[in-house]
């Protein structure tokens, strides 16, 4: 079950929502795939946190991805972190391996 906590989520959840739960979302949300040990994910974390704290209207669903993790495969995630902007449970756009806050702001504001 997805909890709609607005703003930044600090920890990757190993208990990923189902694809149905994602598709049942209403409104906008950010779906982030990555792993806590991933250097690219660690590098992007402060930029993600900064932007989501500025724009706290977005629920942030942070999913621990990896081998055998179904949700990441459903979204065809190949590199981490991958942030996907959802609208009513459907992908609108994504960004892969962001390095700064401005790239994340563009994802949310375009």
Coordinates of C-alpha atoms in Angstrom, one line a residue:
X1 CA 0.0 0.0 0.0
X2 CA 1.2 3.5 -0.9
X3 CA 1.2 6.2 1.7
X4 CA 0.9 9.7 0.3
X5 CA 3.5 11.4 2.4
X6 CA 4.3 14.7 0.7
X7 CA 7.8 15.8 0.1
X8 CA 11.2 14.0 0.3
X9 CA 11.5 10.4 1.5
X10 CA 15.0 9.6 2.7
X11 CA 15.0 5.8 2.6
X12 CA 14.6 3.4 -0.2
X13 CA 11.8 1.0 0.5
X14 CA 12.4 -2.7 -0.3
X15 CA 8.6 -3.2 0.0
X16 CA 7.8 -1.8 -3.5
X17 CA 4.2 -1.0 -4.4
X18 CA 2.6 -3.1 -7.1
X19 CA 2.1 -1.8 -10.6
X20 CA -1.7 -1.7 -9.9
X21 CA -1.1 0.5 -6.8
X22 CA 1.0 2.9 -8.9
X23 CA -1.6 3.0 -11.7
X24 CA -4.3 3.7 -9.0
X25 CA -2.6 6.9 -7.8
X26 CA -4.4 10.1 -8.3
X27 CA -2.6 13.4 -8.9
X28 CA 1.1 13.8 -9.3
X29 CA 3.9 11.8 -7.6
X30 CA 7.6 11.1 -8.0
X31 CA 8.7 7.5 -8.3
X32 CA 12.4 7.1 -7.7
X33 CA 14.4 3.9 -8.3
X34 CA 17.8 3.3 -6.9
X35 CA 19.8 1.6 -4.2
X36 CA 21.3 3.0 -0.9
X37 CA 24.8 1.8 -1.8
X38 CA 24.7 3.3 -5.3
X39 CA 27.2 6.2 -5.7
X40 CA 25.1 8.0 -8.3
X41 CA 22.1 7.8 -6.0
X42 CA 24.0 9.2 -3.1
X43 CA 25.3 12.0 -5.3
X44 CA 21.8 12.9 -6.4
X45 CA 20.1 12.6 -3.0
X46 CA 20.8 16.1 -1.8
X47 CA 19.5 17.7 -5.0
X48 CA 16.3 15.5 -4.9
X49 CA 15.8 16.4 -1.3
X50 CA 16.3 20.1 -2.0
X51 CA 13.8 20.2 -4.8
X52 CA 11.2 18.0 -3.1
X53 CA 11.4 20.1 0.0
X54 CA 10.8 23.2 -2.1
X55 CA 7.9 21.6 -3.9
X56 CA 6.4 19.4 -1.2
X57 CA 3.1 18.9 -3.1
X58 CA 4.6 15.8 -4.7
X59 CA 4.5 12.4 -2.9
X60 CA 7.9 10.8 -3.2
X61 CA 7.9 7.0 -3.6
X62 CA 11.5 5.8 -3.2
X63 CA 11.9 2.2 -4.3
X64 CA 15.0 -0.1 -3.8
X65 CA 15.6 -1.5 -7.2
X66 CA 17.8 -4.4 -8.4
X67 CA 17.9 -7.9 -9.7
X68 CA 14.6 -9.6 -9.4
X69 CA 12.7 -6.4 -8.5
X70 CA 9.6 -6.4 -10.7
X71 CA 8.5 -2.7 -10.5
X72 CA 11.8 -1.4 -11.9
X73 CA 11.5 -3.9 -14.8
X74 CA 7.9 -2.8 -15.5
X75 CA 9.2 0.8 -15.9
X76 CA 12.2 -0.4 -17.9
X77 CA 14.7 1.2 -15.4
X78 CA 18.3 0.5 -16.5
X79 CA 20.3 3.1 -14.6
X80 CA 20.1 4.6 -11.1
X81 CA 18.8 6.9 -9.9
X82 CA 15.8 7.1 -12.2
X83 CA 13.1 9.6 -11.2
X84 CA 9.7 9.3 -12.9
X85 CA 7.0 12.0 -12.8
X86 CA 3.6 10.3 -12.6
X87 CA 0.2 11.9 -13.3
X88 CA -2.7 9.7 -12.2
X89 CA -0.4 6.7 -12.1
X90 CA 0.9 7.1 -15.6
X91 CA 4.4 8.1 -16.5
X92 CA 4.7 11.7 -17.8
X93 CA 8.4 11.9 -18.1
X94 CA 11.6 10.8 -16.4
X95 CA 15.2 11.8 -15.6
X96 CA 18.1 9.4 -15.3
X97 CA 21.1 10.1 -13.1
X98 CA 20.4 13.8 -12.3
X99 CA 23.4 15.6 -11.0
X100 CA 21.9 18.9 -9.8
X101 CA 18.7 20.5 -8.5
X102 CA 18.0 22.4 -11.7
X103 CA 17.6 19.1 -13.7
X104 CA 15.1 17.9 -11.1
X105 CA 13.2 21.2 -11.1
X106 CA 12.8 20.9 -14.9
X107 CA 11.4 17.4 -14.5
X108 CA 8.7 18.8 -12.2
X109 CA 8.0 22.2 -13.9
X110 CA 8.1 21.6 -17.7

